[in-house]
Amino acid sequence: MELINTKDISKKDGRQYIIFYLGNEMFGIDMLYLQEIMRIPDVVKVPCTPAYIRGITNLRGTILTIVDCRLRLGLEKSDDTESSRVIVLTAEHKKLGYVVDQLVGVISFNEDELDKGSTSETAADFVDGVVKIENSQKLVMLLDAKKLLNLHNEESLKEDAEINKNNNHDIFSEREEENTDTNEEQLQMISFKIGKEEYGIEVSDVQEIVRFSSDVHEVPNTPPYILGIISLRNKVLPIVSLRRLFDMEECALDERSRIVVTKIEENDFSYLVGFRVDLVLEVLRIDKNAVLPVPPLLNTKDSEEISGICKLDEGSRLVYILDPKKLFKNRLRENVDILRTHVDDQEINVIDAKDEDEQLVSFLVDGIECAFPIVDVKEIMSSTEIMVVPKAPDFVEGIINLRGVIVPVIDLRKRFGLKEKNLDDYNRIVLVDISGRYTGLIVDSVKEVLKVGRSQIDSTPEILVDEIDQRFIEGIVKFDSSDRMVILLSVEDILSGKEKKELMSIDKANN
C-alpha cells in the first residue's frame, strides 16, 4: 500500500481512501462516500444540538449539517487553521460535512493489508480497521462512513466505480469557482408602488408596515399631503400621502394599501411617520455597487430625496431609493413640528415581503435566528416585571399579569440550554398558545416579519432528527440571495407532554 495522488486513482486496484489529519493521528474515509471537499463555511447554530454539531450551512440550495470530526470521535477540540477543510460525505440521500485538520492525499490498498484487530481506543466505535503506510511506521485508522452518516442498515452502497473515478479527479482543486466571496456588502430595502413607479426605503429606516384603515383623524390647518393621525399602540402616528407629496392624483383605498412606518432621528428628537403607499411589493437585497447615482439632469431640488436608482431584471425594472431624512429636510420642513413625536428606541422591526405562502415572525436567541408562523403569535410585548413561582420547573422564568390573565413565562435561552443573560430593554416576550393556554416566550429581540414561499422551507436535516429529539424544529428557511437561514420552530412542540402538564398546573394554581 502507498500514498498516491488523486490524479492516479484510476490506475490503481483495490480500495481508495481519502486521508487526513486530526491532531497527530491520521484517518481515512472510503472515496465512494466522498462528494466534495470545501473550505469551512459560515454556519448557523441550531439550539439543543450536541457539541460536535457546529451548525448548518446552505450548500448550493441544500441544507448541509457541519460536524466537528474531532469532537465526534471524542478527541480534544482545536481551533481551525488555514489547512482545515470540510469533507462532504453522502450516501442513501444523506449528506454531512465533517471538519478535519488537514488533508494528506489518497491511499490505495488491498483487503489483505487491512488489520481489523488493531484499533485505537480513541474513536473505536467508528474505526473499521487500520492500515500501515508503505515504508513508514505511520498507521491510518479507517473510519466507517456509514456510521459517520448515521446509516442504520447494513446494505452496501452500489455506486458505479467508474462514475466515482470520473467525479473525483483532482479532488483537491476544492472547486475554487464555488468559493466566491459571498460577503459583498448588500443593501436591503422594502420596495413599494406609488402609482406606476416603484420606490424603496432601506430596512434600517423602516419600523413596521401596517394595513391602512379608515380610522384616520384629520388635523386642521395642515397641507393636503398630511392625511391625519392614527393611534398605533397608544402612540400618535401622523400619516403622509406620498402620492400627494409627489404631486400625484390620490387614488381610492383598497385592501392592498399599506402604511410604511419610518423613524427619522434629528438631534434629540425622533420622528415616527407613516407613509401611505399603494402596494408593498417585497424585500430586496442587492449589492450596493449595483445602485446607480441619480443622473445630473434629474438631480433637482425637488428630487433630492431620491438617493439612487436600482436597475433590476436587465434594466426593465427601476426602483427609486428614497431617503426619508431628505424628505424631512426638504419637502416636509415647514410641517416638522406637526410630524415630530418622541418614540421608544426599541420598536419592533417588521418587514413585509411579496405575497407568498408562509408569513413568519423571526427573533434572535443567543445569536440564533428562529421564527414562528405568524398565526401562532398572539402578541409581542416589551419585557415586564416577572413574578417568580416557587418550585417551578427550571425552564419557567415566572408569571406575568396580562390584562387580568395569569401567563406563565418561559426563557427560551434556558429551554434550549443556551448561555443565560440578564433581561434588558431589547428583550421581548412573544405570546403564544400552547395547548390552549397563553404562554410567554422570552427572546433576545424580535427581528422582523416576513413572508416566504413553502419551497424555501427545507425539512430538518436527518442528523438532527437522528441524534436528539428535535420535534420542535419544523424546518429550515433558506434564502437564495444570501447565506442567511432561519430555524422554524413549532410552538406546540417547544415543550414535551410532561412539561405541558407542569405548565398547566402552574397556570391553574395561580388562577
Short mmCIF file of C-alpha atoms in Angstrom, two decimals:
data_model
loop_
_atom_site.label_atom_id
_atom_site.label_comp_id
_atom_site.label_asym_id
_atom_site.label_seq_id
_atom_site.Cartn_x
_atom_site.Cartn_y
_atom_site.Cartn_z
CA MET A 1 0.00 0.00 0.00
CA GLU A 2 1.22 3.55 -0.73
CA LEU A 3 0.14 7.16 -0.73
CA ILE A 4 -0.97 8.22 -4.19
CA ASN A 5 -2.08 11.41 -5.87
CA THR A 6 -5.79 11.74 -6.66
CA LYS A 7 -4.97 12.03 -10.36
CA ASP A 8 -3.64 8.45 -10.26
CA ILE A 9 -6.68 6.85 -8.64
CA SER A 10 -7.97 5.29 -11.82
CA LYS A 11 -4.62 3.50 -12.32
CA LYS A 12 -4.77 1.62 -9.01
CA ASP A 13 -6.60 -1.51 -7.99
CA GLY A 14 -8.21 -2.16 -4.61
CA ARG A 15 -9.91 0.36 -2.33
CA GLN A 16 -9.18 4.08 -2.25
CA TYR A 17 -9.42 6.21 0.90
CA ILE A 18 -9.14 9.98 1.38
CA ILE A 19 -6.57 10.58 4.16
CA PHE A 20 -6.50 13.46 6.65
CA TYR A 21 -5.05 14.50 9.99
CA LEU A 22 -6.88 15.04 13.27
CA GLY A 23 -4.14 16.22 15.61
CA ASN A 24 -1.17 13.89 15.16
CA GLU A 25 -3.23 10.92 14.06
CA MET A 26 -4.15 10.00 10.50
CA PHE A 27 -7.61 8.85 9.46
CA GLY A 28 -9.18 7.72 6.20
CA ILE A 29 -12.66 7.50 4.66
CA ASP A 30 -13.71 5.43 1.64
CA MET A 31 -13.67 7.59 -1.50
CA LEU A 32 -17.00 6.08 -2.60
CA TYR A 33 -18.72 8.21 0.04
CA LEU A 34 -16.89 11.43 -0.82
CA GLN A 35 -18.89 14.12 -2.63
CA GLU A 36 -16.52 17.07 -2.38
CA ILE A 37 -14.02 18.95 -0.26
CA MET A 38 -14.60 22.58 0.65
CA ARG A 39 -13.30 25.34 2.87
CA ILE A 40 -15.06 25.81 6.20
CA PRO A 41 -18.21 27.88 5.55
CA ASP A 42 -20.13 30.20 7.84
CA VAL A 43 -22.69 28.18 9.79
CA VAL A 44 -25.97 28.84 11.57
CA LYS A 45 -26.12 27.30 15.04
CA VAL A 46 -29.06 25.07 15.96
CA PRO A 47 -30.34 25.01 19.58
CA CYS A 48 -30.25 21.82 21.67
CA THR A 49 -27.67 20.08 19.48
CA PRO A 50 -24.61 18.14 20.70
CA ALA A 51 -21.31 19.99 20.91
CA TYR A 52 -19.94 18.16 17.86
CA ILE A 53 -22.61 19.67 15.58
CA ARG A 54 -21.31 23.08 14.57
CA GLY A 55 -24.48 24.10 12.74
CA ILE A 56 -25.94 24.18 9.26
CA THR A 57 -24.98 25.91 6.02
CA ASN A 58 -26.56 26.44 2.62
CA LEU A 59 -24.65 24.41 0.04
CA ARG A 60 -25.98 25.44 -3.36
CA GLY A 61 -29.59 25.29 -2.19
CA THR A 62 -29.19 22.21 0.03
CA ILE A 63 -29.10 22.45 3.83
CA LEU A 64 -25.84 20.79 4.93
CA THR A 65 -25.09 19.91 8.57
CA ILE A 66 -21.48 20.63 9.57
CA VAL A 67 -19.91 18.28 12.15
CA ASP A 68 -16.65 18.76 14.06
CA CYS A 69 -14.86 15.48 13.32
CA ARG A 70 -12.56 15.86 16.33
CA LEU A 71 -15.46 16.14 18.78
CA ARG A 72 -17.48 13.44 17.00
CA LEU A 73 -14.62 10.98 17.53
CA GLY A 74 -14.07 12.04 21.15
CA LEU A 75 -10.84 13.94 20.50
CA GLU A 76 -9.83 17.24 22.06
CA LYS A 77 -11.30 20.37 20.46
CA SER A 78 -8.93 22.54 18.43
CA ASP A 79 -9.18 25.87 16.62
CA ASP A 80 -9.48 25.88 12.84
CA THR A 81 -6.49 26.83 10.72
CA GLU A 82 -5.83 27.69 7.09
CA SER A 83 -5.37 23.97 6.46
CA SER A 84 -8.77 22.98 7.91
CA ARG A 85 -11.28 21.62 5.42
CA VAL A 86 -14.78 20.16 5.27
CA ILE A 87 -15.13 16.67 3.77
CA VAL A 88 -18.67 16.27 2.43
CA LEU A 89 -19.90 12.68 2.67
CA THR A 90 -23.05 11.38 1.01
CA ALA A 91 -24.96 8.10 0.74
CA GLU A 92 -28.56 6.94 0.60
CA HIS A 93 -29.86 10.53 0.30
CA LYS A 94 -27.95 11.60 3.43
CA LYS A 95 -25.26 14.25 3.35
CA LEU A 96 -22.92 15.52 6.09
CA GLY A 97 -19.88 17.77 6.22
CA TYR A 98 -17.02 16.80 8.55
CA VAL A 99 -14.39 19.36 9.59
CA VAL A 100 -10.85 17.91 9.55
CA ASP A 101 -7.49 19.49 10.42
CA GLN A 102 -5.51 18.86 7.25
CA LEU A 103 -5.83 16.78 4.08
CA VAL A 104 -3.00 14.42 3.11
CA GLY A 105 -3.95 12.62 -0.07
CA VAL A 106 -5.43 9.31 -1.16
CA ILE A 107 -4.22 5.80 -0.35
CA SER A 108 -4.94 2.62 -2.25
CA PHE A 109 -4.68 -0.83 -0.66
CA ASN A 110 -5.96 -4.38 -0.95
CA GLU A 111 -8.17 -6.18 1.56
CA ASP A 112 -5.32 -8.36 2.83
CA GLU A 113 -3.46 -5.23 4.00
CA LEU A 114 -6.30 -4.24 6.34
CA ASP A 115 -5.80 -5.05 10.02
CA LYS A 116 -9.22 -5.45 11.64
CA GLY A 117 -7.85 -6.15 15.09
CA SER A 118 -5.63 -3.13 15.74
CA THR A 119 -7.96 -0.29 16.60
CA SER A 120 -7.26 2.65 18.85
CA GLU A 121 -9.43 3.27 21.88
CA THR A 122 -9.94 6.77 20.52
CA ALA A 123 -12.86 6.73 18.08
CA ALA A 124 -13.12 2.94 18.43
CA ASP A 125 -16.85 2.99 17.64
CA PHE A 126 -16.15 4.48 14.21
CA VAL A 127 -12.92 2.73 13.22
CA ASP A 128 -13.36 -0.06 10.67
CA GLY A 129 -9.72 -1.09 10.57
CA VAL A 130 -6.11 0.05 10.43
CA VAL A 131 -3.53 0.04 7.64
CA LYS A 132 0.16 0.94 7.65
CA ILE A 133 1.61 3.31 5.07
CA GLU A 134 4.26 1.58 2.97
CA ASN A 135 7.89 2.27 4.05
CA SER A 136 6.61 4.01 7.19
CA GLN A 137 5.54 3.17 10.71
CA LYS A 138 2.59 5.59 10.38
CA LEU A 139 -0.80 4.00 10.91
CA VAL A 140 -4.00 5.15 9.29
CA MET A 141 -7.30 4.46 11.07
CA LEU A 142 -10.03 3.84 8.52
CA LEU A 143 -13.40 5.23 9.57
CA ASP A 144 -16.74 3.61 8.83
CA ALA A 145 -18.50 6.17 6.61
CA LYS A 146 -21.89 4.56 7.25
CA LYS A 147 -21.58 5.23 10.97
CA LEU A 148 -20.43 8.78 10.31
CA LEU A 149 -23.52 9.26 8.13
CA ASN A 150 -25.82 7.62 10.71
CA LEU A 151 -26.96 4.95 8.28
CA HIS A 152 -28.95 2.31 10.14
CA ASN A 153 -28.94 -0.56 7.67
CA GLU A 154 -26.19 -2.93 6.56
CA GLU A 155 -26.81 -2.71 2.82
CA SER A 156 -23.66 -1.88 0.92
CA LEU A 157 -23.51 1.04 -1.45
CA LYS A 158 -23.91 0.23 -5.13
CA GLU A 159 -22.29 3.31 -6.62
CA ASP A 160 -20.78 2.86 -10.02
CA ALA A 161 -17.00 2.84 -9.53
CA GLU A 162 -16.41 4.42 -12.92
CA ILE A 163 -18.68 7.36 -12.03
CA ASN A 164 -16.74 7.96 -8.82
CA LYS A 165 -13.45 7.85 -10.67
CA ASN A 166 -14.70 10.47 -13.09
CA ASN A 167 -16.20 12.66 -10.37
CA ASN A 168 -13.21 12.55 -8.02
CA HIS A 169 -10.42 13.62 -10.37
CA ASP A 170 -8.04 16.04 -8.68
CA ILE A 171 -10.39 16.46 -5.74
CA PHE A 172 -8.03 18.95 -4.08
CA SER A 173 -8.92 21.61 -6.62
CA GLU A 174 -11.56 22.45 -3.95
CA ARG A 175 -13.98 23.85 -6.51
CA GLU A 176 -12.49 27.35 -6.44
CA GLU A 177 -15.25 28.60 -8.70
CA GLU A 178 -17.77 27.88 -5.92
CA ASN A 179 -15.78 29.63 -3.21
CA THR A 180 -16.51 33.12 -4.47
CA ASP A 181 -16.75 35.90 -1.93
CA THR A 182 -20.31 35.97 -0.57
CA ASN A 183 -19.63 38.69 1.94
CA GLU A 184 -20.08 41.50 -0.55
CA GLU A 185 -21.87 44.41 1.07
CA GLN A 186 -25.58 44.36 0.37
CA LEU A 187 -28.38 46.88 0.55
CA GLN A 188 -31.67 45.64 1.98
CA MET A 189 -34.79 47.59 1.06
CA ILE A 190 -38.54 47.38 1.28
CA SER A 191 -40.00 48.16 -2.13
CA PHE A 192 -43.47 49.56 -2.80
CA LYS A 193 -45.56 51.08 -5.55
CA ILE A 194 -46.80 54.68 -5.81
CA GLY A 195 -48.76 54.91 -8.99
CA LYS A 196 -46.82 53.13 -11.71
CA GLU A 197 -43.42 53.79 -10.16
CA GLU A 198 -41.54 51.56 -7.72
CA TYR A 199 -39.71 53.01 -4.73
CA GLY A 200 -37.62 51.56 -1.93
CA ILE A 201 -36.65 52.51 1.62
CA GLU A 202 -33.77 50.87 3.49
CA VAL A 203 -34.91 48.32 6.05
CA SER A 204 -32.96 50.09 8.79
CA ASP A 205 -35.26 53.11 8.34
CA VAL A 206 -38.49 51.08 8.49
CA GLN A 207 -40.11 50.39 11.86
CA GLU A 208 -43.06 48.36 10.66
CA ILE A 209 -45.73 48.02 7.99
CA VAL A 210 -49.42 48.15 8.88
CA ARG A 211 -52.66 47.99 6.96
CA PHE A 212 -54.29 51.29 6.11
CA SER A 213 -57.54 51.77 8.00
CA SER A 214 -60.28 54.35 7.73
CA ASP A 215 -59.67 55.49 11.33
CA VAL A 216 -57.57 58.48 10.30
CA HIS A 217 -58.34 61.70 12.16
CA GLU A 218 -57.79 64.86 10.15
CA VAL A 219 -55.68 67.64 11.62
CA PRO A 220 -56.84 71.24 10.92
CA ASN A 221 -54.60 73.69 9.06
CA THR A 222 -52.22 71.10 7.61
CA PRO A 223 -51.13 70.63 3.99
CA PRO A 224 -53.15 68.17 1.88
CA TYR A 225 -50.37 65.58 1.87
CA ILE A 226 -50.81 65.11 5.63
CA LEU A 227 -53.81 62.81 5.74
CA GLY A 228 -54.16 62.98 9.52
CA ILE A 229 -53.18 60.93 12.56
CA ILE A 230 -53.91 57.43 13.83
CA SER A 231 -53.34 55.65 17.14
CA LEU A 232 -50.71 52.93 16.87
CA ARG A 233 -50.16 51.02 20.13
CA ASN A 234 -51.12 54.07 22.17
CA LYS A 235 -48.86 56.39 20.20
CA VAL A 236 -49.95 59.16 17.84
CA LEU A 237 -48.76 58.46 14.30
CA PRO A 238 -49.06 61.14 11.59
CA ILE A 239 -49.85 59.80 8.10
CA VAL A 240 -48.34 61.32 4.94
CA SER A 241 -49.61 60.50 1.45
CA LEU A 242 -46.61 60.02 -0.83
CA ARG A 243 -48.92 60.41 -3.83
CA ARG A 244 -49.90 63.93 -2.77
CA LEU A 245 -46.38 64.74 -1.62
CA PHE A 246 -45.13 63.92 -5.13
CA ASP A 247 -47.97 65.94 -6.75
CA MET A 248 -49.78 62.83 -7.96
CA GLU A 249 -53.52 62.24 -8.00
CA GLU A 250 -54.81 60.45 -4.93
CA CYS A 251 -56.33 57.03 -5.57
CA ALA A 252 -59.05 55.15 -3.75
CA LEU A 253 -58.01 52.98 -0.82
CA ASP A 254 -58.22 49.22 -1.17
CA GLU A 255 -57.06 46.09 0.68
CA ARG A 256 -53.55 46.45 -0.73
CA SER A 257 -52.92 49.92 0.72
CA ARG A 258 -50.29 49.99 3.44
CA ILE A 259 -48.62 52.40 5.85
CA VAL A 260 -44.83 52.19 5.94
CA VAL A 261 -43.83 53.44 9.39
CA THR A 262 -40.48 55.21 9.22
CA LYS A 263 -38.31 56.51 12.02
CA ILE A 264 -36.40 59.76 11.50
CA GLU A 265 -33.81 60.96 14.00
CA GLU A 266 -32.94 64.64 14.25
CA ASN A 267 -30.75 66.00 17.02
CA ASP A 268 -32.50 64.96 20.28
CA PHE A 269 -35.79 64.06 18.61
CA SER A 270 -37.16 61.01 16.85
CA TYR A 271 -39.96 61.16 14.34
CA LEU A 272 -42.35 58.33 13.67
CA VAL A 273 -44.18 58.97 10.42
CA GLY A 274 -46.39 56.66 8.40
CA PHE A 275 -46.12 56.92 4.62
CA ARG A 276 -49.25 55.77 2.85
CA VAL A 277 -48.32 53.69 -0.23
CA ASP A 278 -50.41 51.88 -2.83
CA LEU A 279 -48.84 48.44 -2.52
CA VAL A 280 -45.90 46.89 -0.67
CA LEU A 281 -44.03 44.55 -3.00
CA GLU A 282 -41.08 42.80 -1.39
CA VAL A 283 -37.81 42.96 0.48
CA LEU A 284 -34.93 43.49 -1.94
CA ARG A 285 -31.35 42.50 -1.23
CA ILE A 286 -28.93 43.87 -3.79
CA ASP A 287 -25.24 44.66 -3.92
CA LYS A 288 -24.55 48.28 -3.01
CA ASN A 289 -22.35 48.70 -6.05
CA ALA A 290 -25.42 47.95 -8.19
CA VAL A 291 -27.05 51.22 -7.05
CA LEU A 292 -26.64 53.92 -9.70
CA PRO A 293 -26.47 57.64 -8.88
CA VAL A 294 -29.29 59.90 -9.97
CA PRO A 295 -28.46 61.42 -13.38
CA PRO A 296 -27.44 65.12 -13.07
CA LEU A 297 -30.37 66.26 -15.23
CA LEU A 298 -32.83 64.65 -12.78
CA ASN A 299 -30.98 65.65 -9.64
CA THR A 300 -33.02 68.78 -8.95
CA LYS A 301 -34.05 70.31 -5.64
CA ASP A 302 -37.46 68.65 -5.87
CA SER A 303 -35.94 65.19 -6.22
CA GLU A 304 -33.11 65.32 -3.68
CA GLU A 305 -34.87 62.67 -1.57
CA ILE A 306 -34.03 60.07 -4.25
CA SER A 307 -30.58 58.83 -3.24
CA GLY A 308 -30.09 56.29 -6.02
CA ILE A 309 -31.64 54.09 -8.69
CA CYS A 310 -31.59 50.30 -8.93
CA LYS A 311 -31.83 48.59 -12.29
CA LEU A 312 -33.35 45.12 -11.97
CA ASP A 313 -34.44 42.43 -14.42
CA GLU A 314 -31.84 43.53 -17.00
CA GLY A 315 -32.97 47.14 -16.81
CA SER A 316 -36.70 46.52 -17.37
CA ARG A 317 -37.44 47.37 -13.74
CA LEU A 318 -36.33 50.56 -11.99
CA VAL A 319 -36.52 51.16 -8.24
CA TYR A 320 -36.02 54.70 -6.88
CA ILE A 321 -34.37 54.64 -3.43
CA LEU A 322 -35.93 57.19 -1.08
CA ASP A 323 -34.02 58.78 1.79
CA PRO A 324 -36.67 59.66 4.45
CA LYS A 325 -34.28 62.08 6.16
CA LYS A 326 -34.09 64.17 2.99
CA LEU A 327 -37.87 64.11 2.70
CA PHE A 328 -37.99 65.88 6.04
CA LYS A 329 -35.11 68.16 5.20
CA ASN A 330 -36.78 69.47 2.05
CA ARG A 331 -40.46 68.83 1.34
CA LEU A 332 -41.65 68.41 4.93
CA ARG A 333 -39.52 71.07 6.58
CA GLU A 334 -42.37 73.52 7.17
CA ASN A 335 -44.50 70.88 8.93
CA VAL A 336 -41.85 69.18 11.00
CA ASP A 337 -43.45 70.27 14.31
CA ILE A 338 -46.71 68.57 13.36
CA LEU A 339 -44.95 65.35 12.46
CA ARG A 340 -42.44 65.29 15.31
CA THR A 341 -43.01 62.75 18.09
CA HIS A 342 -40.89 61.12 20.77
CA VAL A 343 -40.71 57.35 20.39
CA ASP A 344 -39.21 54.39 22.18
CA ASP A 345 -35.95 53.32 20.56
CA GLN A 346 -36.87 49.68 20.93
CA GLU A 347 -39.75 49.35 18.49
CA ILE A 348 -40.22 46.01 16.76
CA ASN A 349 -38.84 45.91 13.22
CA VAL A 350 -41.49 44.48 10.92
CA ILE A 351 -40.68 43.70 7.33
CA ASP A 352 -43.31 42.80 4.81
CA ALA A 353 -42.34 40.85 1.72
CA LYS A 354 -44.04 39.93 -1.51
CA ASP A 355 -47.19 37.86 -1.26
CA GLU A 356 -46.14 34.24 -0.69
CA ASP A 357 -47.41 31.22 1.20
CA GLU A 358 -45.97 31.48 4.72
CA GLN A 359 -45.70 34.52 7.00
CA LEU A 360 -43.23 34.24 9.87
CA VAL A 361 -42.13 36.27 12.89
CA SER A 362 -38.36 35.96 13.32
CA PHE A 363 -36.38 36.62 16.50
CA LEU A 364 -32.93 36.09 18.00
CA VAL A 365 -31.96 33.75 20.84
CA ASP A 366 -28.25 33.88 21.71
CA GLY A 367 -27.44 34.94 18.14
CA ILE A 368 -29.53 32.16 16.59
CA GLU A 369 -32.28 33.43 14.29
CA CYS A 370 -35.52 31.49 14.81
CA ALA A 371 -39.11 32.04 13.74
CA PHE A 372 -42.71 31.08 14.49
CA PRO A 373 -45.54 31.04 11.98
CA ILE A 374 -47.29 34.37 12.45
CA VAL A 375 -50.63 32.62 13.03
CA ASP A 376 -49.16 31.16 16.23
CA VAL A 377 -48.03 34.55 17.58
CA LYS A 378 -50.79 36.24 19.56
CA GLU A 379 -48.90 39.30 20.72
CA ILE A 380 -45.40 40.71 21.21
CA MET A 381 -44.69 42.85 24.26
CA SER A 382 -41.74 44.52 25.93
CA SER A 383 -40.16 42.75 28.87
CA THR A 384 -42.04 43.46 32.08
CA GLU A 385 -41.86 42.52 35.74
CA ILE A 386 -41.97 38.74 36.08
CA MET A 387 -43.08 37.17 39.35
CA VAL A 388 -41.06 34.13 40.39
CA VAL A 389 -43.09 30.98 41.11
CA PRO A 390 -41.78 28.69 43.89
CA LYS A 391 -40.87 25.13 42.83
CA ALA A 392 -41.49 25.93 39.18
CA PRO A 393 -39.60 23.91 36.52
CA ASP A 394 -36.20 25.28 35.51
CA PHE A 395 -37.45 26.39 32.11
CA VAL A 396 -40.19 28.57 33.67
CA GLU A 397 -39.00 32.08 34.46
CA GLY A 398 -42.19 33.03 36.33
CA ILE A 399 -45.59 34.54 35.60
CA ILE A 400 -46.95 37.90 34.44
CA ASN A 401 -50.37 39.51 34.71
CA LEU A 402 -51.64 40.22 31.21
CA ARG A 403 -54.82 42.27 31.44
CA GLY A 404 -56.08 40.18 34.35
CA VAL A 405 -54.88 36.83 32.99
CA ILE A 406 -52.00 34.97 34.63
CA VAL A 407 -49.50 33.96 31.93
CA PRO A 408 -46.53 31.66 32.58
CA VAL A 409 -43.28 32.84 31.01
CA ILE A 410 -40.51 30.63 29.60
CA ASP A 411 -36.96 31.79 28.86
CA LEU A 412 -36.03 30.24 25.50
CA ARG A 413 -32.33 30.54 26.35
CA LYS A 414 -32.90 28.23 29.33
CA ARG A 415 -35.25 26.00 27.35
CA PHE A 416 -32.60 25.46 24.69
CA GLY A 417 -29.73 25.09 27.17
CA LEU A 418 -28.00 28.24 25.94
CA LYS A 419 -25.95 30.74 27.90
CA GLU A 420 -28.19 32.72 30.25
CA LYS A 421 -28.16 36.51 30.46
CA ASN A 422 -30.00 39.23 32.34
CA LEU A 423 -33.02 40.76 30.68
CA ASP A 424 -32.63 44.21 29.12
CA ASP A 425 -34.61 46.68 27.01
CA TYR A 426 -34.03 44.62 23.88
CA ASN A 427 -35.77 41.52 25.21
CA ARG A 428 -39.30 40.79 24.10
CA ILE A 429 -42.00 38.39 25.30
CA VAL A 430 -43.65 36.54 22.43
CA LEU A 431 -47.13 35.41 23.49
CA VAL A 432 -48.25 32.10 22.00
CA ASP A 433 -50.91 29.48 22.61
CA ILE A 434 -49.59 26.14 23.91
CA SER A 435 -52.31 23.51 24.29
CA GLY A 436 -54.97 26.15 24.78
CA ARG A 437 -53.02 28.23 27.34
CA TYR A 438 -51.44 31.63 26.77
CA THR A 439 -47.69 31.34 27.33
CA GLY A 440 -44.95 33.96 27.11
CA LEU A 441 -41.61 33.10 25.49
CA ILE A 442 -38.67 35.38 26.27
CA VAL A 443 -36.44 36.11 23.26
CA ASP A 444 -33.39 38.37 22.97
CA SER A 445 -35.05 40.59 20.37
CA VAL A 446 -37.69 40.42 17.66
CA LYS A 447 -36.16 40.89 14.23
CA GLU A 448 -38.81 41.02 11.54
CA VAL A 449 -41.98 39.72 9.97
CA LEU A 450 -41.52 38.21 6.54
CA LYS A 451 -43.34 36.08 4.01
CA VAL A 452 -41.61 33.16 2.35
CA GLY A 453 -42.59 30.51 -0.14
CA ARG A 454 -43.03 26.97 1.08
CA SER A 455 -40.27 25.97 -1.33
CA GLN A 456 -37.86 27.99 0.82
CA ILE A 457 -38.56 25.80 3.86
CA ASP A 458 -36.43 22.64 3.97
CA SER A 459 -37.14 19.73 6.28
CA THR A 460 -34.95 19.33 9.36
CA PRO A 461 -31.60 17.68 8.43
CA GLU A 462 -31.73 14.00 9.29
CA ILE A 463 -28.76 14.02 11.63
CA LEU A 464 -30.61 16.48 13.90
CA VAL A 465 -33.56 14.11 13.95
CA ASP A 466 -31.38 11.01 14.44
CA GLU A 467 -29.17 12.34 17.21
CA ILE A 468 -31.62 14.10 19.52
CA ASP A 469 -35.27 14.93 19.94
CA GLN A 470 -35.73 17.85 17.57
CA ARG A 471 -39.50 17.75 17.22
CA PHE A 472 -39.75 21.46 17.98
CA ILE A 473 -37.85 22.29 14.74
CA GLU A 474 -40.32 22.33 11.86
CA GLY A 475 -37.75 23.15 9.21
CA ILE A 476 -35.05 25.50 7.98
CA VAL A 477 -35.87 28.61 5.96
CA LYS A 478 -33.23 29.38 3.33
CA PHE A 479 -32.72 32.42 1.13
CA ASP A 480 -31.21 32.09 -2.34
CA SER A 481 -29.67 35.56 -2.36
CA SER A 482 -27.72 35.20 0.91
CA ASP A 483 -26.26 32.75 3.43
CA ARG A 484 -29.00 33.62 5.88
CA MET A 485 -31.01 30.75 7.35
CA VAL A 486 -33.83 30.83 9.87
CA ILE A 487 -34.81 27.93 12.14
CA LEU A 488 -38.58 27.50 12.01
CA LEU A 489 -39.94 26.36 15.38
CA SER A 490 -43.16 24.60 16.28
CA VAL A 491 -44.96 26.40 19.11
CA GLU A 492 -46.83 23.28 20.19
CA ASP A 493 -43.67 21.16 20.38
CA ILE A 494 -41.49 23.63 22.30
CA LEU A 495 -42.47 21.65 25.41
CA SER A 496 -42.78 17.91 25.90
CA GLY A 497 -46.05 16.35 27.07
CA LYS A 498 -44.81 16.17 30.66
CA GLU A 499 -43.63 19.81 30.59
CA LYS A 500 -47.01 20.93 29.25
CA LYS A 501 -48.74 19.31 32.21
CA GLU A 502 -46.33 21.05 34.59
CA LEU A 503 -47.01 24.35 32.84
CA MET A 504 -50.79 23.91 33.04
CA SER A 505 -50.61 23.08 36.73
CA ILE A 506 -48.74 26.33 37.41
CA ASP A 507 -51.28 28.30 35.41
CA LYS A 508 -54.28 26.70 37.17
CA ALA A 509 -52.78 27.11 40.64
CA ASN A 510 -52.14 30.83 40.15
CA ASN A 511 -55.56 31.42 38.63
#
